[in-house]
Short mmCIF file of C-alpha atoms and ligand atoms in Angstrom, two decimals:
data_model
loop_
_atom_site.label_atom_id
_atom_site.label_comp_id
_atom_site.label_asym_id
_atom_site.label_seq_id
_atom_site.Cartn_x
_atom_site.Cartn_y
_atom_site.Cartn_z
CA UNK A 118 -0.22 -0.32 0.15
CA UNK A 119 1.41 3.30 -0.95
CA UNK A 120 1.98 5.87 1.73
CA UNK A 121 3.16 9.44 1.65
CA UNK A 122 3.75 12.30 4.42
CA UNK A 123 3.92 15.82 4.49
CA UNK A 124 6.09 16.66 7.22
CA UNK A 125 6.32 20.69 7.91
CA UNK A 126 8.84 22.33 10.10
CA UNK A 127 6.50 24.24 12.34
CA UNK A 128 8.93 27.61 12.20
CA UNK A 129 6.02 29.91 10.46
CA UNK A 130 2.61 30.03 8.98
CA UNK A 131 2.00 27.17 5.39
CA UNK A 132 2.19 28.90 2.89
CA UNK A 133 1.57 27.97 -1.05
CA UNK A 134 5.04 26.89 -1.51
CA UNK A 135 4.23 24.34 1.44
CA UNK A 136 0.48 23.53 0.51
CA UNK A 137 1.65 22.48 -3.39
CA UNK A 138 4.18 20.15 -1.98
CA UNK A 139 1.39 18.91 0.34
CA UNK A 140 -1.02 18.87 -2.39
CA UNK A 141 1.12 16.04 -4.58
CA UNK A 142 2.02 13.67 -1.71
CA UNK A 143 -1.70 13.94 -0.87
CA UNK A 144 -2.72 13.54 -4.36
CA UNK A 145 -0.38 10.57 -5.25
CA UNK A 146 -1.70 9.01 -1.90
CA UNK A 147 -5.33 9.51 -2.66
CA UNK A 148 -5.01 8.47 -6.47
CA UNK A 149 -3.16 5.47 -5.57
CA UNK A 150 -5.44 4.21 -2.65
CA UNK A 151 -3.30 4.43 -0.36
CA UNK A 152 -2.40 6.81 2.69
CA UNK A 153 -1.20 9.86 3.17
CA UNK A 154 0.04 10.89 6.95
CA UNK A 155 1.15 14.45 8.62
CA UNK A 156 4.66 14.75 10.94
CA UNK A 157 5.51 17.74 12.70
CA UNK A 158 8.83 17.98 12.45
CA UNK A 159 9.51 20.32 15.64
CA UNK A 160 13.06 19.58 16.72
CA UNK A 161 14.22 23.02 16.18
CA UNK A 162 12.69 23.78 20.22
CA UNK A 163 13.65 27.66 19.64
CA UNK A 164 12.11 28.12 16.37
CA UNK A 165 8.52 25.52 16.72
CA UNK A 166 5.72 27.36 17.84
CA UNK A 167 2.56 26.00 19.01
CA UNK A 168 0.74 29.25 16.56
CA UNK A 169 2.54 27.73 13.51
CA UNK A 170 1.66 23.90 14.66
CA UNK A 171 -1.75 25.50 14.93
CA UNK A 172 -2.02 27.66 11.59
CA UNK A 173 -0.41 24.21 9.56
CA UNK A 174 -2.73 22.22 11.10
CA UNK A 175 -5.90 24.51 10.19
CA UNK A 176 -4.84 25.39 6.99
CA UNK A 177 -4.34 21.45 5.67
CA UNK A 178 -8.30 21.39 7.02
CA UNK A 179 -9.51 24.32 4.97
CA UNK A 180 -8.04 22.95 1.80
CA UNK A 181 -9.28 19.25 2.55
CA UNK A 182 -6.10 17.46 2.30
CA UNK A 183 -7.70 15.12 5.16
CA UNK A 184 -4.64 12.97 6.58
CA UNK A 185 -4.54 9.25 7.79
CA UNK A 186 -3.48 7.94 10.92
CA UNK A 187 -2.77 10.69 14.47
CA UNK A 188 -0.17 13.21 13.35
CA UNK A 189 3.62 12.69 14.41
CA UNK A 190 4.97 15.17 16.51
CA UNK A 191 9.14 14.58 16.80
CA UNK A 192 9.55 17.10 19.77
CA UNK A 193 7.96 13.00 21.62
CA UNK A 194 10.05 10.87 19.99
CA UNK A 195 13.65 12.05 21.32
CA UNK A 196 13.81 9.00 23.79
CA UNK A 197 14.22 6.61 20.26
CA UNK A 198 16.35 9.22 18.46
CA UNK A 199 18.69 8.77 21.34
CA UNK A 200 18.49 4.94 21.61
CA UNK A 201 18.70 4.60 17.63
CA UNK A 202 21.78 6.66 17.57
CA UNK A 203 23.31 4.59 20.79
CA UNK A 204 22.58 1.46 18.42
CA UNK A 205 24.64 2.99 15.63
CA UNK A 206 27.32 3.65 17.81
CA UNK A 207 27.04 0.58 19.77
CA UNK A 208 27.21 -0.91 15.58
CA UNK A 209 30.30 1.23 14.84
CA UNK A 210 28.04 3.22 12.68
CA UNK A 211 28.38 6.43 15.05
CA UNK A 212 30.69 8.17 17.48
CA UNK A 213 30.91 10.58 19.77
CA UNK A 214 32.33 13.87 18.85
CA UNK A 215 33.92 16.51 21.63
CA UNK A 216 35.68 18.97 19.20
CA UNK A 217 34.18 22.60 20.13
CA UNK A 218 32.79 25.00 18.11
CA UNK A 219 36.49 26.99 17.34
CA UNK A 220 37.94 24.18 16.85
CA UNK A 221 35.59 23.29 13.76
CA UNK A 222 35.91 27.02 12.47
CA UNK A 223 39.74 26.71 12.28
CA UNK A 224 39.46 22.99 10.93
CA UNK A 225 37.05 24.53 8.25
CA UNK A 226 39.53 27.08 7.68
CA UNK A 227 42.53 25.52 6.97
CA UNK A 228 40.64 23.38 4.70
CA UNK A 229 39.12 26.47 2.70
CA UNK A 230 42.69 27.80 2.57
CA UNK A 231 44.05 25.17 0.63
CA UNK A 232 40.80 25.19 -1.69
CA UNK A 233 39.13 22.21 -0.14
CA UNK A 234 35.74 21.86 0.79
CA UNK A 235 34.89 21.90 4.01
CA UNK A 236 33.86 19.30 6.03
CA UNK A 237 34.24 17.23 9.07
CA UNK A 238 37.78 15.50 8.92
CA UNK A 239 36.80 12.82 11.43
CA UNK A 240 39.31 13.45 13.76
CA UNK A 241 37.06 12.01 17.13
CA UNK A 242 36.40 8.95 15.31
CA UNK A 243 38.67 6.72 17.36
CA UNK A 244 38.97 8.24 20.02
CA UNK A 245 36.82 6.84 22.36
CA UNK A 246 34.30 8.09 25.76
CA UNK A 247 35.69 11.30 26.72
CA UNK A 248 34.59 13.62 29.40
CA UNK A 249 32.30 16.91 28.35
CA UNK A 250 30.14 17.90 25.94
CA UNK A 251 29.76 15.86 22.58
CA UNK A 252 27.22 15.55 19.38
CA UNK A 253 26.56 12.24 17.33
CA UNK A 254 28.38 12.24 14.24
CA UNK A 255 26.89 9.03 11.58
CA UNK A 256 30.42 7.22 9.97
CA UNK A 257 29.75 8.06 6.81
CA UNK A 258 31.45 5.93 3.74
CA UNK A 259 34.18 7.78 3.09
CA UNK A 260 34.91 5.91 -0.62
CA UNK A 261 31.82 5.89 -3.05
CA UNK A 262 30.21 8.34 -4.47
CA UNK A 263 25.99 8.25 -3.55
CA UNK A 264 23.54 8.09 -6.45
CA UNK A 265 19.63 8.57 -5.76
CA UNK A 266 16.97 7.51 -7.88
CA UNK A 267 14.55 9.94 -8.28
CA UNK A 268 11.89 9.70 -9.94
CA UNK A 269 11.85 13.44 -11.29
CA UNK A 270 15.19 14.40 -11.50
CA UNK A 271 16.62 10.53 -12.63
CA UNK A 272 20.22 9.14 -11.43
CA UNK A 273 21.81 11.92 -9.50
CA UNK A 274 25.01 11.38 -8.25
CA UNK A 275 26.87 13.15 -4.77
CA UNK A 276 30.82 12.98 -5.28
CA UNK A 277 32.43 11.41 -1.80
CA UNK A 278 34.49 14.46 -0.97
CA UNK A 279 31.05 16.50 -0.46
CA UNK A 280 30.03 13.90 2.22
CA UNK A 281 31.56 14.20 5.84
CA UNK A 282 30.59 12.61 9.65
CA UNK A 283 27.39 14.77 9.41
CA UNK A 284 25.57 15.18 13.21
CA UNK A 285 22.16 12.96 13.65
CA UNK A 286 22.19 13.89 17.50
CA UNK A 287 23.04 17.31 19.17
CA UNK A 288 24.75 18.07 22.30
CA UNK A 289 21.31 19.14 23.87
CA UNK A 290 20.14 15.62 22.65
CA UNK A 291 17.73 16.86 19.84
CA UNK A 292 18.31 14.83 17.02
CA UNK A 293 19.33 16.19 13.48
CA UNK A 294 16.50 16.63 10.31
CA UNK A 295 18.39 14.10 8.45
CA UNK A 296 18.14 11.87 11.42
CA UNK A 297 14.85 11.88 12.64
CA UNK A 298 13.14 12.11 8.78
CA UNK A 299 15.13 8.56 8.68
CA UNK A 300 13.73 7.21 11.56
CA UNK A 301 10.26 7.87 11.11
CA UNK A 302 9.83 7.94 7.61
CA UNK A 303 10.71 3.67 8.13
CA UNK A 304 8.98 3.61 11.37
CA UNK A 305 5.65 5.11 9.43
CA UNK A 306 6.08 3.29 6.80
CA UNK A 307 6.50 5.75 3.99
CA UNK A 308 6.90 4.01 0.39
CA UNK A 309 7.22 7.45 -1.35
CA UNK A 310 9.01 10.45 0.01
CA UNK A 311 7.61 13.67 -1.85
CA UNK A 312 9.16 16.44 -0.73
CA UNK A 313 10.87 20.45 -2.06
CA UNK A 314 13.81 19.58 -4.34
CA UNK A 315 15.84 21.89 -1.85
CA UNK A 316 16.31 18.18 0.06
CA UNK A 317 17.47 16.16 -3.19
CA UNK A 318 21.23 16.05 -2.56
CA UNK A 319 19.86 15.19 1.31
CA UNK A 320 19.05 12.19 0.37
CA UNK A 321 22.52 10.88 -0.23
CA UNK A 322 22.88 11.22 3.74
CA UNK A 323 19.17 9.15 4.46
CA UNK A 324 20.51 6.43 1.96
CA UNK A 325 23.96 6.42 3.87
CA UNK A 326 21.44 5.92 6.97
CA UNK A 327 19.05 3.44 5.79
CA UNK A 328 21.60 1.31 4.65
CA UNK A 329 23.45 1.57 8.08
CA UNK A 330 19.80 0.82 9.55
CA UNK A 331 18.82 -1.75 7.74
CA UNK A 332 15.27 0.05 6.24
CA UNK A 333 14.05 -0.43 3.38
CA UNK A 334 14.17 2.27 1.09
CA UNK A 335 11.32 4.58 -0.47
CA UNK A 336 10.85 5.69 -3.68
CA UNK A 337 12.01 9.53 -3.83
CA UNK A 338 9.92 12.05 -5.66
CA UNK A 339 11.47 15.42 -5.28
CA UNK A 340 9.65 18.09 -6.71
CA UNK A 341 10.60 21.48 -8.07
CA UNK A 342 9.45 24.33 -5.87
CA UNK A 343 7.66 28.13 -5.72
CA UNK A 344 10.94 30.29 -5.82
CA UNK A 345 10.64 33.67 -4.11
CA UNK A 346 11.99 36.48 -6.84
CA UNK A 347 15.95 35.72 -5.32
CA UNK A 348 15.62 32.18 -6.57
CA UNK A 349 15.50 30.75 -2.94
CA UNK A 350 11.93 28.82 -1.49
CA UNK A 351 9.63 30.85 -0.81
CA UNK A 352 9.00 32.23 2.65
CA UNK A 353 7.78 34.70 4.97
CA UNK A 354 10.51 37.24 4.40
CA UNK A 355 9.09 37.07 0.07
CA UNK A 356 5.79 38.40 1.40
CA UNK A 357 4.13 34.91 0.90
CA UNK A 358 1.21 34.87 2.72
CA UNK A 359 -0.73 32.69 5.15
CA UNK A 360 -3.08 29.85 3.26
CA UNK A 361 -5.73 30.91 5.30
CA UNK A 362 -5.28 35.28 4.43
CA UNK A 363 -7.10 33.49 0.87
CA UNK A 364 -9.98 32.34 3.05
CA UNK A 365 -10.47 35.63 4.17
CA UNK A 366 -10.03 36.91 0.70
CA UNK A 367 -12.76 34.67 -0.48
CA UNK A 368 -11.06 32.11 -2.48
CA UNK A 369 -13.06 28.27 -1.68
CA UNK A 370 -10.98 25.69 -0.86
CA UNK A 371 -12.01 22.29 -1.73
CA UNK A 372 -13.73 21.61 1.49
CA UNK A 373 -15.11 24.83 1.03
CA UNK A 374 -17.08 22.92 -1.92
CA UNK A 375 -17.93 20.50 -0.89
CA UNK A 376 -19.97 22.19 2.01
CA UNK A 377 -21.40 23.83 -0.89
CA UNK A 378 -22.87 20.80 -2.43
N1 LIG B 1666 10.83 19.73 7.38
C1 LIG B 1666 11.27 19.39 6.22
C2 LIG B 1666 11.01 20.49 5.58
O1 LIG B 1666 10.18 21.47 6.09
C3 LIG B 1666 10.69 18.08 5.50
C4 LIG B 1666 11.03 17.84 4.78
C5 LIG B 1666 10.84 16.05 4.09
O2 LIG B 1666 9.50 16.26 3.86
O3 LIG B 1666 11.79 15.37 4.03
O4 LIG B 1666 11.54 20.92 4.58
#
C-alpha cells in the first residue's frame, strides 16, 4: 500500500509553497488508494511554535487535505532518536565527537585555505569516550559516490568529497533533520517520499543511514518548488501569505465547495 507524508517544520505558517508540496503528496496517495500522513518536524525547540502548528493544521483542514492516522510530533520522540543513535555507536556506524565550535571553525578555515571543500575530517572517530559535551556523528561512507534514483530528477550522483561525518544527535540531545526523518519515515512505513527539491542532495545522507540501519528504501520524488524572486525557497520574508488569508479574501477551497454541495 502506498503511504506518503507531509512533514512541515512549524517555524512559520503554511503558505502556498508548502501547500503545493503537500498537495502532490496527498494526490499521489489518494490516487493510489493509499494513505497520507502528517508529521510535525518540531525538533528545533527554539524556532517551533504552537501558533505555527495551529496555522498548519487549520490550513490543511481548510484545503481538505485530510490525513490518515495520528499526527506524529517529533518533539515527543527524543528518547527514540537517542536510543537509535546509541545503537549506531554500538554497531560502529556512529561516534561521539567532542570538537568545540572553535576547533571546527579552525578546521574549516584551513580547508578553505587549501582550496578544499570544508568538511568534518573525522578526527574524533577513534577517540572513544571522554569528558565533556559531545555530539553524535554518523560514520559516512568515505570511499564511494552515492547515486540517488529520483522519479522526477532521474539518477543524481553526489560525489564522496561532498559527504562527511554528519551530526545525527546534537549536544542538547535533539536529533538533526537527517536522522529524525529517516527513522520516522521508516517507522511510519512511508513508501514514497514526496518533498521539495531543496532536499534532493540530502537524500545521499539518508540513503547511507538507511543502509546502516537496515531500512527498506522508499521511492524518492523531489518536487520543484515555488521560489521567491531571489531564487530561494518561497518564505514569509518574500511576502508569502498564510494560506488562510486566501480564505479571508473569499477564495473557496475543496472543503468549502463540498459544504456548498
Ligand atoms: N521539515 C522538512 C521541511 O520542511 C521536511 C522535509 C521532508 O519532507 O523530508 O523542509
